[in-house]
Coordinates of C-alpha atoms in Angstrom, one line a residue:
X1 CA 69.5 32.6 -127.9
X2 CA 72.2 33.6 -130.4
X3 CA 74.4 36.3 -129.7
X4 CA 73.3 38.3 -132.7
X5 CA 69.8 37.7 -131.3
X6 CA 70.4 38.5 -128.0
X7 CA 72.0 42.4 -129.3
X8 CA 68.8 43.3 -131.3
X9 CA 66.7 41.9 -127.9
X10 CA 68.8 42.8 -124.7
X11 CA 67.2 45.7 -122.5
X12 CA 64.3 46.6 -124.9
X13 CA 60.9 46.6 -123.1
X14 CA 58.4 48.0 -126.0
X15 CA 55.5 47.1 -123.5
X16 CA 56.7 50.1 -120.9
X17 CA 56.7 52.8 -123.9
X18 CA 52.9 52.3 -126.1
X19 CA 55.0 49.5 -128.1
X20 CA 58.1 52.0 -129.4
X21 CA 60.6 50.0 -130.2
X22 CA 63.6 52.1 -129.2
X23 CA 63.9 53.1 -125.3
X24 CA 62.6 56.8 -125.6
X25 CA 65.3 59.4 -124.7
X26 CA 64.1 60.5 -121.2
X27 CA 65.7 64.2 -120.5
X28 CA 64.6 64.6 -116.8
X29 CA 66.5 65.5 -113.7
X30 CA 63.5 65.7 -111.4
X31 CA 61.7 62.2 -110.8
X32 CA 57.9 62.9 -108.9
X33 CA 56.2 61.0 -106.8
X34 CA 52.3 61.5 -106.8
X35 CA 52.0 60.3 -102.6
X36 CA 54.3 60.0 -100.0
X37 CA 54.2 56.3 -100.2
X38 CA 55.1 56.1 -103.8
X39 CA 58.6 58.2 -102.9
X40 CA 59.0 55.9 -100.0
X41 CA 58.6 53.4 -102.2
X42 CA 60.8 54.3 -104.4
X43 CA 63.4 55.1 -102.1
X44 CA 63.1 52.0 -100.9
X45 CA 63.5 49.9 -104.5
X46 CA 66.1 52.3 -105.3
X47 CA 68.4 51.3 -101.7
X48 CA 67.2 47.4 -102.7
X49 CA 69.0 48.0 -105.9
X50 CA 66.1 47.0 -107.4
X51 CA 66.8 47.4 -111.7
X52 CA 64.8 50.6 -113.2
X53 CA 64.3 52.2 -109.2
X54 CA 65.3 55.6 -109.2
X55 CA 64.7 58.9 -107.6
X56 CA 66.9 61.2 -109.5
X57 CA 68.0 62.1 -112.9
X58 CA 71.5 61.3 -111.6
X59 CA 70.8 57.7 -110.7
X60 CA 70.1 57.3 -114.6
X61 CA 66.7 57.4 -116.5
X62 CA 65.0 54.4 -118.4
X63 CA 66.9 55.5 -121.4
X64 CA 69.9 54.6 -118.9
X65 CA 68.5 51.3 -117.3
X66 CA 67.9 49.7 -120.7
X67 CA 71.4 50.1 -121.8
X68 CA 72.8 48.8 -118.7
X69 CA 70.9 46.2 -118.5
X70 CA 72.0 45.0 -122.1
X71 CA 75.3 45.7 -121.7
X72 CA 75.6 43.7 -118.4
X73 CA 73.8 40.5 -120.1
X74 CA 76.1 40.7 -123.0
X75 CA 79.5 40.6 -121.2
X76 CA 78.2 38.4 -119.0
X77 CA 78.4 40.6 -115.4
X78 CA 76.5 41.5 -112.7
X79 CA 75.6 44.9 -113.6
X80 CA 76.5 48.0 -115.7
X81 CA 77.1 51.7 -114.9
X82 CA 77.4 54.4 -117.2
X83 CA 79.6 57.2 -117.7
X84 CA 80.5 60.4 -119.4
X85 CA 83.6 58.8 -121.4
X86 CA 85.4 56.0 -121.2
X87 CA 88.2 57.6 -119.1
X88 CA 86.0 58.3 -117.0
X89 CA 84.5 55.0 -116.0
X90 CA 88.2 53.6 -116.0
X91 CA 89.4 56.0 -113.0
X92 CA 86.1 55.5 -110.9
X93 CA 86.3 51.8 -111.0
X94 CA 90.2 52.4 -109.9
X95 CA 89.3 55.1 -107.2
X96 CA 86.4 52.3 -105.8
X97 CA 88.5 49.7 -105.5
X98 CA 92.0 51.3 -103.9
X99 CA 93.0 53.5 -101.0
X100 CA 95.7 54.9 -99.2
X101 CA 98.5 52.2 -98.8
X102 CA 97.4 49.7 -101.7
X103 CA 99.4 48.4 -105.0
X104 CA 98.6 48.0 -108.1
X105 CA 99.8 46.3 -110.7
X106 CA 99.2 47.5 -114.3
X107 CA 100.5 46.8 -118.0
X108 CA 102.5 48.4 -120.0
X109 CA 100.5 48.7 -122.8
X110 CA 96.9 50.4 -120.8
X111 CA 95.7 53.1 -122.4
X112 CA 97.8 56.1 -121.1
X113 CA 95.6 58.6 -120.0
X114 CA 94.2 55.4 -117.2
X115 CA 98.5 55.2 -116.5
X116 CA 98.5 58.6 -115.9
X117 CA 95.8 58.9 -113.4
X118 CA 97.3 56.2 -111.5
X119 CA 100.5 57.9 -111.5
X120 CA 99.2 61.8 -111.0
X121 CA 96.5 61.4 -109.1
X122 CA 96.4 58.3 -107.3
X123 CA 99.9 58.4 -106.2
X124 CA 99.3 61.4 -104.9
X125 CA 96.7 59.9 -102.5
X126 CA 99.1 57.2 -101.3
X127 CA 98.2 54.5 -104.3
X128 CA 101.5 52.7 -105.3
X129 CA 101.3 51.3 -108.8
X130 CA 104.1 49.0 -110.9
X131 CA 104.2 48.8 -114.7
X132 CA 104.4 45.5 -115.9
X133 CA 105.3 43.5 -119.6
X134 CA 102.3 42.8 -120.8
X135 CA 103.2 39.5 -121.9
X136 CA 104.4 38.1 -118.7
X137 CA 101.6 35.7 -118.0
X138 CA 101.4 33.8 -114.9
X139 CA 104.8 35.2 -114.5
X140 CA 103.2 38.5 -113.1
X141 CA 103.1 36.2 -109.0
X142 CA 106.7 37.6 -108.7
X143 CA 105.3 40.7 -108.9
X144 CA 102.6 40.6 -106.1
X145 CA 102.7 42.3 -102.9
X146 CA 100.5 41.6 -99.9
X147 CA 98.9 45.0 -100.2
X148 CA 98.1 44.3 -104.3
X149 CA 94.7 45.0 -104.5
X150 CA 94.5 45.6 -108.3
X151 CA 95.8 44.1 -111.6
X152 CA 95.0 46.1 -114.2
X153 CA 94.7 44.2 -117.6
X154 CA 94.0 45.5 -121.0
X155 CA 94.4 43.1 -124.3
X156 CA 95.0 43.5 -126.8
X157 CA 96.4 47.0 -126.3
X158 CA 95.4 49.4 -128.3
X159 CA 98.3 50.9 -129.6
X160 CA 100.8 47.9 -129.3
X161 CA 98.5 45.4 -129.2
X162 CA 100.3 42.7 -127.2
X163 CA 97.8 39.9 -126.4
X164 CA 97.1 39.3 -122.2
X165 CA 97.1 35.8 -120.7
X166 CA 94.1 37.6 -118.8
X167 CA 93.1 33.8 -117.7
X168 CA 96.3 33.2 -116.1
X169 CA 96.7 36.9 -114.6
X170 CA 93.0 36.8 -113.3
X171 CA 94.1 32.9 -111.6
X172 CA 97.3 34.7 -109.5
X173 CA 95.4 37.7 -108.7
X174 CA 92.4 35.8 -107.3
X175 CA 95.1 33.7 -104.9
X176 CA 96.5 36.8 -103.6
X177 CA 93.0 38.6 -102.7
X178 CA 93.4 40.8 -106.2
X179 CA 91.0 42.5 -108.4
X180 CA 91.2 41.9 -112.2
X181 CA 90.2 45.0 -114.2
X182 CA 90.0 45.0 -117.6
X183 CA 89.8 47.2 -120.3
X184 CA 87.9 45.7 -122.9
X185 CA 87.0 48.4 -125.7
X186 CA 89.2 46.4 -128.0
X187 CA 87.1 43.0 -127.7
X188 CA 84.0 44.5 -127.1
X189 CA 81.3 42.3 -125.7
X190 CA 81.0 40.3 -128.6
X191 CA 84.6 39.4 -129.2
X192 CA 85.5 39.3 -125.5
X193 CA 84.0 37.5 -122.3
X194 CA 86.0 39.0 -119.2
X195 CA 83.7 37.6 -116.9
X196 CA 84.6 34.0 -118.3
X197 CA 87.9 34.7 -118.4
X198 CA 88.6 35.7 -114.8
X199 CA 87.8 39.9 -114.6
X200 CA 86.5 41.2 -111.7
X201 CA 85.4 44.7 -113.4
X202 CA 85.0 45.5 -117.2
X203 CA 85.6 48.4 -118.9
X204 CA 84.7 49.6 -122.2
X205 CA 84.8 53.2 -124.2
X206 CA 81.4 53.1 -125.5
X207 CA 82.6 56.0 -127.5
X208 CA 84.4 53.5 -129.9
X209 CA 82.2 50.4 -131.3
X210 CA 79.0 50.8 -129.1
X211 CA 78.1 54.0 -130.5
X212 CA 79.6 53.3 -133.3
X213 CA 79.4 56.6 -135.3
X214 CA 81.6 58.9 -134.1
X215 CA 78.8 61.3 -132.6
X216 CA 79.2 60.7 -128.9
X217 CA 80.9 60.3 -125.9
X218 CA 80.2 57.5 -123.4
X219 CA 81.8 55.0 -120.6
X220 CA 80.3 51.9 -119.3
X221 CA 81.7 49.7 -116.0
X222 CA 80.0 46.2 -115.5
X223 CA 80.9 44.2 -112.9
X224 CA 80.7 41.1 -111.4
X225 CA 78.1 41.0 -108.0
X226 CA 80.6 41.1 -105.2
X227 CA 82.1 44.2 -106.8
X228 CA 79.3 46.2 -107.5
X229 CA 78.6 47.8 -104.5
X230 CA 82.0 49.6 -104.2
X231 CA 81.5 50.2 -108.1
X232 CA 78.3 51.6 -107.1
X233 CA 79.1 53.6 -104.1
X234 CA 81.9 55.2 -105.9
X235 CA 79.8 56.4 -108.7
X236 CA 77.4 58.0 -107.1
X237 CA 80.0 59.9 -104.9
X238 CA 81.9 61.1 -107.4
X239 CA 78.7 62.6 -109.0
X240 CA 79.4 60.6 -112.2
X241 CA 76.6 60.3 -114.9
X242 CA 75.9 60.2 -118.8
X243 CA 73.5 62.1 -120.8
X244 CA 70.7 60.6 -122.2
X245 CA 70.9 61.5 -126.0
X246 CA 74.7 59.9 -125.8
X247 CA 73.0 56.8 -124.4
X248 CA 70.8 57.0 -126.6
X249 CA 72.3 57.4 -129.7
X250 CA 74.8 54.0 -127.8
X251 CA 71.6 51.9 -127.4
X252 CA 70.9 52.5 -131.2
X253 CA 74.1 51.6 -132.2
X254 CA 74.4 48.6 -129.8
X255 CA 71.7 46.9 -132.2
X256 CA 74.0 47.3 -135.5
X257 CA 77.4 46.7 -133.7
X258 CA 77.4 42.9 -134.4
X259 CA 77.1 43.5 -138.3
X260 CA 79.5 46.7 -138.0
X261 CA 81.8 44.1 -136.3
X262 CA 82.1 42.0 -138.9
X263 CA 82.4 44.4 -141.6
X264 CA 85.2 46.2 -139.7
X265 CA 86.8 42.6 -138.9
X266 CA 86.6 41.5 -142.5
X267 CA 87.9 44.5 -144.3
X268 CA 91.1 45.2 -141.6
X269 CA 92.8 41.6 -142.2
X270 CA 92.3 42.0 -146.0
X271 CA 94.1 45.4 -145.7
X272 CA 96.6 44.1 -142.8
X273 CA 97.5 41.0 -144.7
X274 CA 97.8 43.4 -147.9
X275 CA 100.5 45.3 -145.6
X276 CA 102.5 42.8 -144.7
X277 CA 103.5 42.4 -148.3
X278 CA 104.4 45.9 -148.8
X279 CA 108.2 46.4 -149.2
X280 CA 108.0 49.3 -146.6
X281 CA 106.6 47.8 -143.5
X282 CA 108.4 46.1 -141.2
X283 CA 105.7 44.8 -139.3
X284 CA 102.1 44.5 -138.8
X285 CA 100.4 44.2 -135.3
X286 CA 97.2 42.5 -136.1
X287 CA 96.5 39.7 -133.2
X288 CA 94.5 37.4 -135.9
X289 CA 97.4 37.4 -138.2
X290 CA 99.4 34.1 -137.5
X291 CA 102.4 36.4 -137.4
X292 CA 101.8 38.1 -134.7
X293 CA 103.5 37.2 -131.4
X294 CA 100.1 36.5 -129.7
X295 CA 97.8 34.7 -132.0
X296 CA 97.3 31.6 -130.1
X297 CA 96.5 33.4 -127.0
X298 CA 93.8 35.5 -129.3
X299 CA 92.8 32.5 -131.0
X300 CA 92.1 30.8 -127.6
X301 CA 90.3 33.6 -126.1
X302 CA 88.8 36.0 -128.6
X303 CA 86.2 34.8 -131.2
X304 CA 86.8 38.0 -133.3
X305 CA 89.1 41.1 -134.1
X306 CA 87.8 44.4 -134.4
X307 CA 88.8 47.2 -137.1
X308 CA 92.2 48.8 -135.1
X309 CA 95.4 47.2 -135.7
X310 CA 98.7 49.2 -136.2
X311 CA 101.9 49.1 -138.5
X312 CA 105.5 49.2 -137.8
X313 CA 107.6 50.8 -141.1
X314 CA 110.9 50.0 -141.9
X315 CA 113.1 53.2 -141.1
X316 CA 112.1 56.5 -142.9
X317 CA 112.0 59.8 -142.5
X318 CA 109.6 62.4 -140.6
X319 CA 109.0 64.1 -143.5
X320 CA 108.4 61.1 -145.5
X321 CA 105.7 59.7 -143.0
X322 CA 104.4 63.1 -143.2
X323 CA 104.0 63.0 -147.0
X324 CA 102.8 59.8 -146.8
X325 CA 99.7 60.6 -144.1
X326 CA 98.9 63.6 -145.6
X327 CA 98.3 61.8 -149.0
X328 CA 96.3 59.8 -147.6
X329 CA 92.4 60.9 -148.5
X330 CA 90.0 57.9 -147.1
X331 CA 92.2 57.6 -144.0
X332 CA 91.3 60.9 -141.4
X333 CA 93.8 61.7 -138.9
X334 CA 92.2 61.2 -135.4
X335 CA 92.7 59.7 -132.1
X336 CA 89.6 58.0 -131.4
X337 CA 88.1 54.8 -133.3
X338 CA 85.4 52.5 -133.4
X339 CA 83.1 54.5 -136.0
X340 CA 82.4 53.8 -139.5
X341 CA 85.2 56.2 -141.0
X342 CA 88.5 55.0 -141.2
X343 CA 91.7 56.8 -139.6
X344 CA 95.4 56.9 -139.2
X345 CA 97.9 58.2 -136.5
X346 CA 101.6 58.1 -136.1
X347 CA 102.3 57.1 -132.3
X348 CA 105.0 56.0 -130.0
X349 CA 104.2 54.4 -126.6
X350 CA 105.0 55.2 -123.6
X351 CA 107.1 52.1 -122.1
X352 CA 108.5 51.8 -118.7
X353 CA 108.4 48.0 -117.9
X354 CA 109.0 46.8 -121.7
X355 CA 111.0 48.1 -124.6
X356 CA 109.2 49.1 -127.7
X357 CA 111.8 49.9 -130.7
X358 CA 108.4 49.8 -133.1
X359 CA 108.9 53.4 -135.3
X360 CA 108.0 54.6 -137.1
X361 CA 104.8 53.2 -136.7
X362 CA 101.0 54.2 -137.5
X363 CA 98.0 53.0 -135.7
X364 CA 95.2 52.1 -138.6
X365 CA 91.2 52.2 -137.7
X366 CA 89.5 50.8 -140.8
X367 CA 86.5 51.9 -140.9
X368 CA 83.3 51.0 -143.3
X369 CA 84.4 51.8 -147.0
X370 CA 85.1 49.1 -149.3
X371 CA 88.9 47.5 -148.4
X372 CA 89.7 48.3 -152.0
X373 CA 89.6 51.7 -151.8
X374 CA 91.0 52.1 -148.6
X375 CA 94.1 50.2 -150.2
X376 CA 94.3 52.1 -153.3
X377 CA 94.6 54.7 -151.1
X378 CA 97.6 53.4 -149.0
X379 CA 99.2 52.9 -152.1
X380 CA 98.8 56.6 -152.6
X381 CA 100.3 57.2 -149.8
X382 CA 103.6 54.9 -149.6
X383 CA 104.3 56.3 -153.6
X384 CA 104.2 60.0 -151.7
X385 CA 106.5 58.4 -148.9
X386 CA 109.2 57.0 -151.5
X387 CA 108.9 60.0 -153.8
X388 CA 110.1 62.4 -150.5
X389 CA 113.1 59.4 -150.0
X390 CA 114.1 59.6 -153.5
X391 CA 114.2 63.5 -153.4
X392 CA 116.5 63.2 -149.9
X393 CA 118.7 61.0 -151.0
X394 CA 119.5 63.1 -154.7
X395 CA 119.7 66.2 -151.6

């Protein structure tokens, strides 16, 4: 089947619920059994990792099963876990896979909250890890160790947006006994393949494009079948689990995310190519302009970009990016993305393994509303930016 096809079909099972079309949201913690060989039965499905056993809420529902099981066919893994946020399901796929004594290696440009846990928390526990560029390719065997047990890969990231070799990291990790874990919110499952590609373990905020609509929080790990049982294990440990109205609301819009996709793909290079001809910018970050430093590497891997790209200005002001973000009335200020709305945010990375002399610069989400509007407003806002540089330089 097509992929479209496969979205609207993956993990629906009408027959199990009178012929509803939507996996009913199942709000239980307490799962009965009617005889004492029914609960041994299910004990016993449930240790066999058979899909849909359980015999607690905390193991996940059939509103959980049916969004695991479509989001493990569409990236193309073993299976799927869920999670309260995508944070979440980053640092328990990272705790399952290290101990005391191991290395990791992870880029530069990973979201930093998943740095910071490696540096805070894991560190603290013995876990060494090494920032790398994120652009050094195959070039990343120099830095392996023989107790490297991770590489850590997330392209493009999302505030910098350097494309990964991820097939040629995933090659030199797989020689030296490594795991490739990848953050793939960016690509999402339709944009992306990591299992293809070489990952080991998948990642995605389902927060962002998954749900789609800004209304709920959710993380999802799928991995490939030698993994899973640490994956696994480590879930269920750590007392990890999602609840069922955010899956819910997820599974609903998993089934819209492929025409979101496009929408959100079509409308951000209109307004990132309208960018680049702006007299202000300096830059813009957009992996599926030919301009950027990556494209052939996200031409060869990727079969689509998503909505969030950023902008590098030429040299202004605080107060005249200020004026100009605050003019802005289509573009909310926000950290997330990946919902219909569209947003802004001045950031600067953190860097330790590669320089980044990018400001100021403002990461864009475009969201849903017609491009033309969205750049109508932009133009708002860069005539507020040059009105506040016109008043500072007659100051």
């Amino acid at each position: 089947m097509k992929e479209n096809t496969r979205l609207v079909l993956a993990g629906r099972h009408p027959e199990q619920f009178a012929g509803v079309v939507n996996t009913p949201v199942f709000r239980g913690s307490t799962i009965l059994s009617r005889t004492m060989a029914e609960w041994e039965d299910r004990k016993k499905r449930r240790s066999r990792d058979e899909h849909g056993a359980t015999t607690y809420g905390r193991f996940g529902t059939p509103t959980h099963h049916a969004l695991q099981e479509a989001l493990a066919e569409l990236e193309g893994g073993h299976r799927s876990l869920l999670f309260p946020s995508g944070l979440a399901a980053g640092i328990t796929a990272l705790t399952a896979l290290l101990k005391a004594g191991d290395h990791v290696l992870m880029t530069d440009s990973a979201y930093s909250p998943t740095r910071t846990f490696l540096l805070r928390v894991l560190g603290r526990f013995g876990v060494e890890t090494t920032i790398y560029d994120p652009t050094i390719g195959a070039g990343i065997e120099a830095l392996m160790q023989p107790n490297t047990r991770v590489v850590y890969v997330e392209s493009p990231g999302s505030e910098t947006f350097e494309i990964q070799d991820v097939p040629a990291i995933a090659a030199v990790a797989h020689k030296h006994g490594a795991r490739v874990v990848m953050d793939n919110t960016w690509g999402t499952p339709l944009f992306f393949k990591p299992f293809a590609h070489g990952v080991d373990v998948s990642i995605q905020a389902a927060t962002k494009y998954i749900v789609g609509h800004s209304d709920a929080m959710l993380g999802v790990v799928t991995c490939n079948e030698e993994v899973w049982p640490q994956i696994k294990a480590t879930s269920q440990d750590l007392g990890q689990t999602a609840g069922p109205d955010d899956v819910y609301l997820a599974l609903r819009g998993l089934r819209t995310m492929a025409v979101r996709l496009q929408q959100h793909q079509a409308a951000g290079l209109l307004v990132a190519q309208w960018l680049q001809q702006r007299p202000e910018v300096e830059s813009v970050l957009h992996p599926a302009l030919p301009s950027h430093p990556g494209h052939a590497l996200w031409k060869r891997d990727f079969t689509g970009a998503c909505g969030l790209f950023a902008v590098i200005l030429k040299p202004c002001s605080r107060a005249a990016l200020e004026a100009m973000v605050d003019e802005l009335a289509l573009f909310g200020i926000g950290v997330s993305w990946g919902g219909y709305e569209s947003l802004v945010i001045p950031f600067t990375p953190e860097r330790t393994a590669s320089p980044w002399a990018g400001a100021p610069a403002l990461r864009l989400h475009i969201g849903l509303e017609d491009p033309e509007d969205l750049i109508a407003d932009l133009e708002r806002g860069f005539a507020a930016l040059a009105q506040t540089q016109a008043k500072e330089s007659a100051a």
